[in-house]
Amino acid sequence: MTEQTSAQASTTASGPAQLWVERTGTRRYTGRSSRGAEVLVGSEGVEGVFTPGELLKIALAACTGMSSDFPLSNRLGENYDVTIRVSGAADRENEVYPELDEVVELDLSELDDAARERLLVTVQRAIDKVCTVGRTLKAGSKVNLSFEVEA
């Protein structure tokens, strides 16, 4: 797998990162990107890993944060603090998350009511416009699965 990993890294120097997971044990995987990032993925009972569903939620929260970064830093300064919490219970009968809830925790106490409202409207518009993960979840996405097997 090392040769494939090196080849994948070299082919994406100017394009989007290639992503893949490698099995590292029973229901344990390491997610990798051609930029050298790694994330440990596994079942709920395994310590030190994210479940795939948790990664989905983290991707949504991170996308919300990144989408709101410009309008918030523009108004609050580069060093503002924000925490975005995301939750949502799985429907295990259908194996879906029917609803995901995000809460953006942000100190806007230095703004008056009108300025706070204007900023929140601007932030909501930015998130609605450029958060690819949120937009994908809201729209639904076709997933194409194929297999490459050695016979």
Coordinates of N, CA and C in Angstrom, one line a residue:
M1 N 0.8 -1.2 0.0 CA 0.0 0.0 0.0 C 0.9 1.3 0.0
T2 N 2.1 1.2 0.4 CA 3.0 2.3 0.5 C 3.2 2.9 -0.9
E3 N 3.4 2.1 -1.9 CA 3.6 2.6 -3.3 C 2.4 3.3 -3.7
Q4 N 1.2 2.8 -3.5 CA 0.0 3.5 -3.9 C -0.2 4.8 -3.2
T5 N 0.1 4.8 -1.9 CA 0.0 6.1 -1.1 C 0.9 7.1 -1.7
S6 N 2.1 6.8 -2.0 CA 3.1 7.8 -2.6 C 2.6 8.2 -3.9
A7 N 2.1 7.3 -4.7 CA 1.6 7.7 -6.1 C 0.4 8.6 -5.9
Q8 N -0.5 8.3 -5.0 CA -1.7 9.2 -4.8 C -1.2 10.6 -4.4
A9 N -0.3 10.6 -3.5 CA 0.2 11.9 -3.0 C 0.8 12.8 -4.2
S10 N 1.6 12.1 -5.0 CA 2.2 12.9 -6.1 C 1.3 13.3 -7.2
T11 N 0.2 12.6 -7.4 CA -0.7 13.0 -8.5 C -1.7 14.1 -8.1
T12 N -1.7 14.5 -6.8 CA -2.6 15.5 -6.5 C -2.0 16.8 -6.0
A13 N -0.8 17.1 -6.4 CA -0.1 18.3 -6.0 C -0.8 19.5 -6.4
S14 N -1.5 19.5 -7.5 CA -2.2 20.7 -7.9 C -3.7 20.6 -7.9
G15 N -4.2 19.4 -7.7 CA -5.7 19.2 -7.7 C -6.2 18.9 -6.3
P16 N -7.5 18.5 -6.3 CA -8.1 18.2 -5.0 C -7.4 17.0 -4.4
A17 N -7.4 16.9 -3.1 CA -6.8 15.8 -2.4 C -7.6 14.5 -2.7
Q18 N -6.8 13.4 -2.8 CA -7.4 12.1 -2.9 C -7.7 11.6 -1.5
L19 N -8.7 10.9 -1.3 CA -9.1 10.4 0.0 C -9.3 8.9 -0.1
W20 N -9.0 8.2 1.0 CA -9.2 6.8 1.1 C -9.1 6.3 2.5
V21 N -9.6 5.1 2.8 CA -9.4 4.5 4.1 C -8.8 3.2 3.9
E22 N -8.0 2.8 4.9 CA -7.3 1.5 5.0 C -7.7 0.8 6.2
R23 N -8.0 -0.5 6.1 CA -8.5 -1.3 7.2 C -7.2 -1.5 8.1
T24 N -7.4 -1.3 9.4 CA -6.3 -1.5 10.4 C -6.7 -2.5 11.4
G25 N -7.9 -3.0 11.4 CA -8.3 -4.0 12.4 C -9.8 -4.2 12.2
T26 N -10.4 -5.1 13.1 CA -11.8 -5.3 13.0 C -12.6 -4.0 13.3
R27 N -13.3 -3.6 12.2 CA -14.1 -2.4 12.3 C -13.3 -1.1 12.7
R28 N -12.0 -1.1 12.3 CA -11.1 0.0 12.5 C -10.5 0.3 11.2
Y29 N -10.4 1.6 10.9 CA -9.8 2.1 9.6 C -9.1 3.4 9.9
T30 N -8.1 3.7 9.1 CA -7.5 5.0 9.1 C -7.8 5.7 7.8
G31 N -8.4 6.9 7.9 CA -8.8 7.7 6.8 C -7.5 8.5 6.5
R32 N -7.2 8.6 5.2 CA -6.0 9.4 4.8 C -6.3 10.3 3.6
S33 N -5.5 11.3 3.5 CA -5.6 12.2 2.4 C -4.2 12.3 1.7
S34 N -4.2 12.7 0.5 CA -2.9 12.8 -0.2 C -2.1 14.0 0.3
R35 N -2.7 14.9 1.1 CA -2.0 16.0 1.8 C -1.4 15.5 3.1
G36 N -1.5 14.2 3.4 CA -0.8 13.7 4.6 C -1.7 13.7 5.9
A37 N -2.9 14.1 5.8 CA -3.8 14.0 7.0 C -4.3 12.6 7.3
E38 N -4.5 12.4 8.5 CA -5.0 11.1 8.9 C -6.1 11.2 10.0
V39 N -7.1 10.3 10.0 CA -8.1 10.3 11.0 C -8.4 8.8 11.3
L40 N -8.6 8.5 12.6 CA -8.9 7.2 13.0 C -10.4 7.0 13.1
V41 N -10.9 5.9 12.5 CA -12.3 5.7 12.3 C -12.6 4.3 12.8
G42 N -13.7 4.1 13.6 CA -14.0 2.8 14.0 C -15.4 2.8 14.7
S43 N -15.7 1.7 15.3 CA -17.0 1.5 16.0 C -17.1 2.4 17.2
E44 N -18.3 2.6 17.7 CA -18.6 3.4 18.9 C -17.8 2.9 20.1
G45 N -17.7 1.7 20.3 CA -17.0 1.1 21.4 C -15.5 1.2 21.4
V46 N -14.9 1.6 20.3 CA -13.5 1.6 20.2 C -12.9 3.0 20.7
E47 N -12.0 3.0 21.6 CA -11.4 4.2 22.1 C -10.5 4.9 21.1
G48 N -10.5 6.2 21.1 CA -9.6 7.0 20.3 C -9.9 7.1 18.8
V49 N -11.2 6.8 18.4 CA -11.6 6.9 17.0 C -12.9 7.7 16.9
F50 N -13.1 8.2 15.7 CA -14.4 8.7 15.4 C -15.2 7.7 14.7
T51 N -16.5 7.7 14.9 CA -17.4 6.8 14.0 C -17.6 7.6 12.7
P52 N -18.0 6.9 11.7 CA -18.3 7.6 10.4 C -19.4 8.7 10.6
G53 N -20.4 8.4 11.4 CA -21.4 9.4 11.7 C -20.9 10.6 12.4
E54 N -20.0 10.4 13.4 CA -19.4 11.6 14.1 C -18.6 12.4 13.1
L55 N -17.9 11.8 12.2 CA -17.1 12.5 11.1 C -18.1 13.3 10.2
L56 N -19.2 12.8 9.9 CA -20.2 13.5 9.1 C -20.6 14.8 9.9
K57 N -20.9 14.6 11.2 CA -21.3 15.8 12.0 C -20.2 16.8 12.1
I58 N -19.0 16.3 12.3 CA -17.8 17.2 12.5 C -17.6 18.0 11.1
A59 N -17.8 17.3 10.0 CA -17.6 17.9 8.7 C -18.6 19.0 8.6
L60 N -19.9 18.8 9.0 CA -20.9 19.8 8.9 C -20.5 21.0 9.8
A61 N -20.1 20.8 11.0 CA -19.8 21.9 11.9 C -18.6 22.6 11.4
A62 N -17.6 21.9 10.9 CA -16.4 22.6 10.4 C -16.7 23.4 9.2
C63 N -17.5 22.9 8.3 CA -17.9 23.6 7.1 C -18.7 24.9 7.5
T64 N -19.6 24.8 8.5 CA -20.3 26.0 9.0 C -19.3 27.0 9.5
G65 N -18.3 26.5 10.3 CA -17.3 27.4 10.8 C -16.5 28.1 9.8
M66 N -16.1 27.3 8.8 CA -15.2 27.9 7.7 C -16.0 28.9 6.9
S67 N -17.3 28.5 6.6 CA -18.2 29.4 5.8 C -18.5 30.7 6.5
S68 N -18.5 30.7 7.8 CA -18.8 31.9 8.6 C -17.6 32.7 9.0
D69 N -16.4 32.2 8.7 CA -15.2 32.8 9.2 C -14.9 34.2 8.6
F70 N -15.2 34.4 7.3 CA -14.9 35.7 6.8 C -15.8 36.8 7.3
P71 N -17.1 36.6 7.3 CA -18.0 37.7 7.9 C -17.8 37.9 9.4
L72 N -17.5 36.8 10.1 CA -17.3 37.0 11.5 C -15.9 37.7 11.8
S73 N -14.9 37.2 11.2 CA -13.6 37.9 11.4 C -13.6 39.3 10.9
N74 N -14.3 39.6 9.8 CA -14.4 40.9 9.3 C -15.0 41.9 10.3
R75 N -16.0 41.4 11.0 CA -16.7 42.2 12.0 C -16.1 42.2 13.4
L76 N -15.6 41.0 13.8 CA -15.2 40.8 15.2 C -13.7 40.8 15.4
G77 N -12.9 40.8 14.3 CA -11.5 40.7 14.3 C -11.0 39.3 14.1
E78 N -9.7 39.1 13.8 CA -9.2 37.8 13.5 C -9.2 36.8 14.6
N79 N -9.2 37.3 15.8 CA -9.0 36.4 17.0 C -10.3 36.1 17.7
Y80 N -11.5 36.2 17.0 CA -12.7 35.9 17.7 C -12.8 34.4 18.0
D81 N -13.5 34.0 19.1 CA -13.7 32.6 19.5 C -15.1 32.2 19.1
V82 N -15.2 31.0 18.6 CA -16.5 30.3 18.3 C -16.4 28.8 18.5
T83 N -17.4 28.3 18.9 CA -17.6 26.8 19.0 C -18.9 26.4 18.3
I84 N -18.8 25.4 17.5 CA -20.0 25.0 16.8 C -20.3 23.5 17.2
R85 N -21.4 23.4 17.9 CA -21.7 22.0 18.4 C -22.7 21.5 17.4
V86 N -22.6 20.2 17.2 CA -23.5 19.5 16.3 C -24.0 18.2 16.9
S87 N -25.2 17.9 16.8 CA -25.8 16.7 17.3 C -26.9 16.2 16.4
G88 N -27.3 15.0 16.7 CA -28.4 14.4 16.0 C -28.4 12.9 16.2
A89 N -29.4 12.3 16.6 CA -29.5 10.9 16.9 C -29.7 10.1 15.6
A90 N -29.2 9.0 15.5 CA -29.3 8.1 14.3 C -30.7 7.3 14.5
D91 N -31.3 7.2 13.4 CA -32.5 6.3 13.2 C -31.9 5.0 12.8
R92 N -31.7 4.1 13.8 CA -31.0 2.8 13.5 C -31.9 1.8 12.7
E93 N -33.2 2.0 12.7 CA -34.0 1.1 11.8 C -33.7 1.4 10.4
N94 N -33.5 2.7 10.0 CA -33.3 3.1 8.6 C -31.9 3.5 8.3
E95 N -31.0 3.5 9.4 CA -29.6 3.8 9.3 C -29.4 5.2 8.6
V96 N -30.1 6.2 9.1 CA -29.9 7.6 8.7 C -29.9 8.5 9.9
Y97 N -29.4 9.7 9.7 CA -29.6 10.8 10.6 C -30.7 11.7 10.1
P98 N -31.9 11.5 10.6 CA -33.1 12.3 10.1 C -33.0 13.8 10.3
E99 N -32.2 14.2 11.3 CA -32.1 15.6 11.6 C -30.8 15.8 12.4
L100 N -30.1 16.9 11.9 CA -28.8 17.3 12.6 C -29.0 18.7 13.1
D101 N -28.6 19.0 14.3 CA -28.8 20.3 14.9 C -27.4 20.9 15.2
E102 N -27.2 22.1 14.7 CA -26.0 22.9 15.0 C -26.3 24.1 15.9
V103 N -25.4 24.3 16.8 CA -25.5 25.5 17.6 C -24.2 26.2 17.5
V104 N -24.2 27.5 17.1 CA -23.0 28.3 17.0 C -22.9 29.1 18.3
E105 N -21.9 28.9 19.1 CA -21.7 29.6 20.3 C -20.7 30.7 20.1
L106 N -21.2 31.9 20.3 CA -20.4 33.1 19.8 C -20.7 34.3 20.7
D107 N -19.7 35.0 21.2 CA -19.9 36.2 22.0 C -20.1 37.4 21.2
L108 N -21.3 37.9 21.1 CA -21.6 39.1 20.4 C -22.0 40.3 21.3
S109 N -21.6 40.2 22.6 CA -22.1 41.1 23.6 C -21.6 42.5 23.3
E110 N -20.6 42.7 22.5 CA -20.1 44.1 22.3 C -20.9 44.7 21.2
L111 N -21.8 44.0 20.5 CA -22.6 44.6 19.5 C -24.0 45.0 20.0
D112 N -24.5 46.1 19.5 CA -25.9 46.4 19.8 C -26.9 45.5 19.1
D113 N -28.1 45.5 19.5 CA -29.1 44.5 18.9 C -29.2 44.6 17.4
A114 N -29.2 45.8 16.8 CA -29.3 45.9 15.3 C -28.0 45.4 14.7
A115 N -26.9 45.7 15.2 CA -25.6 45.2 14.6 C -25.5 43.7 14.7
R116 N -26.0 43.1 15.9 CA -25.9 41.7 16.1 C -26.9 41.0 15.1
E117 N -28.1 41.5 14.9 CA -29.0 40.9 13.9 C -28.5 41.0 12.5
R118 N -27.9 42.1 12.1 CA -27.3 42.2 10.8 C -26.2 41.2 10.6
L119 N -25.3 41.1 11.6 CA -24.2 40.1 11.5 C -24.7 38.7 11.4
L120 N -25.7 38.3 12.2 CA -26.2 37.0 12.1 C -26.9 36.6 10.8
V121 N -27.6 37.6 10.2 CA -28.2 37.4 8.9 C -27.1 37.2 7.8
T122 N -26.0 38.0 7.9 CA -24.9 37.9 7.0 C -24.2 36.6 7.1
V123 N -24.0 36.1 8.4 CA -23.4 34.8 8.6 C -24.3 33.7 8.1
Q124 N -25.6 33.7 8.3 CA -26.5 32.7 7.8 C -26.5 32.6 6.3
R125 N -26.4 33.8 5.7 CA -26.4 33.8 4.2 C -25.1 33.2 3.7
A126 N -24.0 33.5 4.4 CA -22.7 33.0 4.0 C -22.7 31.4 4.1
I127 N -23.2 30.9 5.2 CA -23.3 29.5 5.4 C -24.2 28.8 4.4
D128 N -25.3 29.4 4.1 CA -26.2 28.9 3.1 C -25.7 28.9 1.7
K129 N -24.8 29.9 1.5 CA -24.2 30.0 0.1 C -23.0 29.1 -0.1
V130 N -22.1 29.0 0.9 CA -20.8 28.3 0.6 C -20.5 27.1 1.4
C131 N -21.4 26.7 2.3 CA -21.1 25.5 3.1 C -21.5 24.3 2.3
T132 N -20.5 23.7 1.6 CA -20.7 22.6 0.7 C -21.3 21.4 1.4
V133 N -20.8 21.1 2.6 CA -21.3 19.9 3.3 C -22.8 20.1 3.7
G134 N -23.1 21.3 4.2 CA -24.5 21.5 4.5 C -25.4 21.5 3.3
R135 N -24.9 22.2 2.3 CA -25.7 22.2 1.0 C -25.9 20.8 0.5
T136 N -24.9 20.0 0.5 CA -25.0 18.6 0.1 C -26.0 17.8 0.9
L137 N -25.9 17.9 2.2 CA -26.9 17.2 3.1 C -28.3 17.7 2.8
K138 N -28.5 19.0 2.7 CA -29.9 19.5 2.4 C -30.4 19.0 1.1
A139 N -29.5 19.0 0.1 CA -30.0 18.6 -1.3 C -30.1 17.1 -1.5
G140 N -29.3 16.4 -0.7 CA -29.2 14.9 -1.0 C -28.1 14.8 -2.0
S141 N -27.5 13.7 -2.1 CA -26.4 13.5 -3.0 C -26.4 12.0 -3.5
K142 N -26.3 11.9 -4.8 CA -26.2 10.5 -5.4 C -24.8 10.0 -5.0
V143 N -24.7 8.8 -4.5 CA -23.5 8.1 -4.2 C -23.3 6.9 -5.2
N144 N -22.2 6.9 -5.9 CA -22.0 5.8 -6.8 C -20.9 4.9 -6.2
L145 N -21.3 3.6 -6.1 CA -20.4 2.6 -5.5 C -19.9 1.7 -6.6
S146 N -18.7 1.4 -6.6 CA -18.2 0.4 -7.6 C -17.1 -0.4 -6.8
F147 N -16.7 -1.6 -7.4 CA -15.7 -2.4 -6.8 C -14.6 -2.7 -7.8
E148 N -13.4 -2.7 -7.3 CA -12.2 -3.2 -8.1 C -11.8 -4.4 -7.4
V149 N -11.9 -5.5 -8.0 CA -11.5 -6.8 -7.4 C -10.5 -7.6 -8.2
E150 N -9.7 -8.3 -7.5 CA -8.8 -9.2 -8.2 C -9.5 -10.6 -8.2
A151 N -9.6 -11.1 -9.4 CA -10.3 -12.4 -9.5 C -9.3 -13.6 -9.6

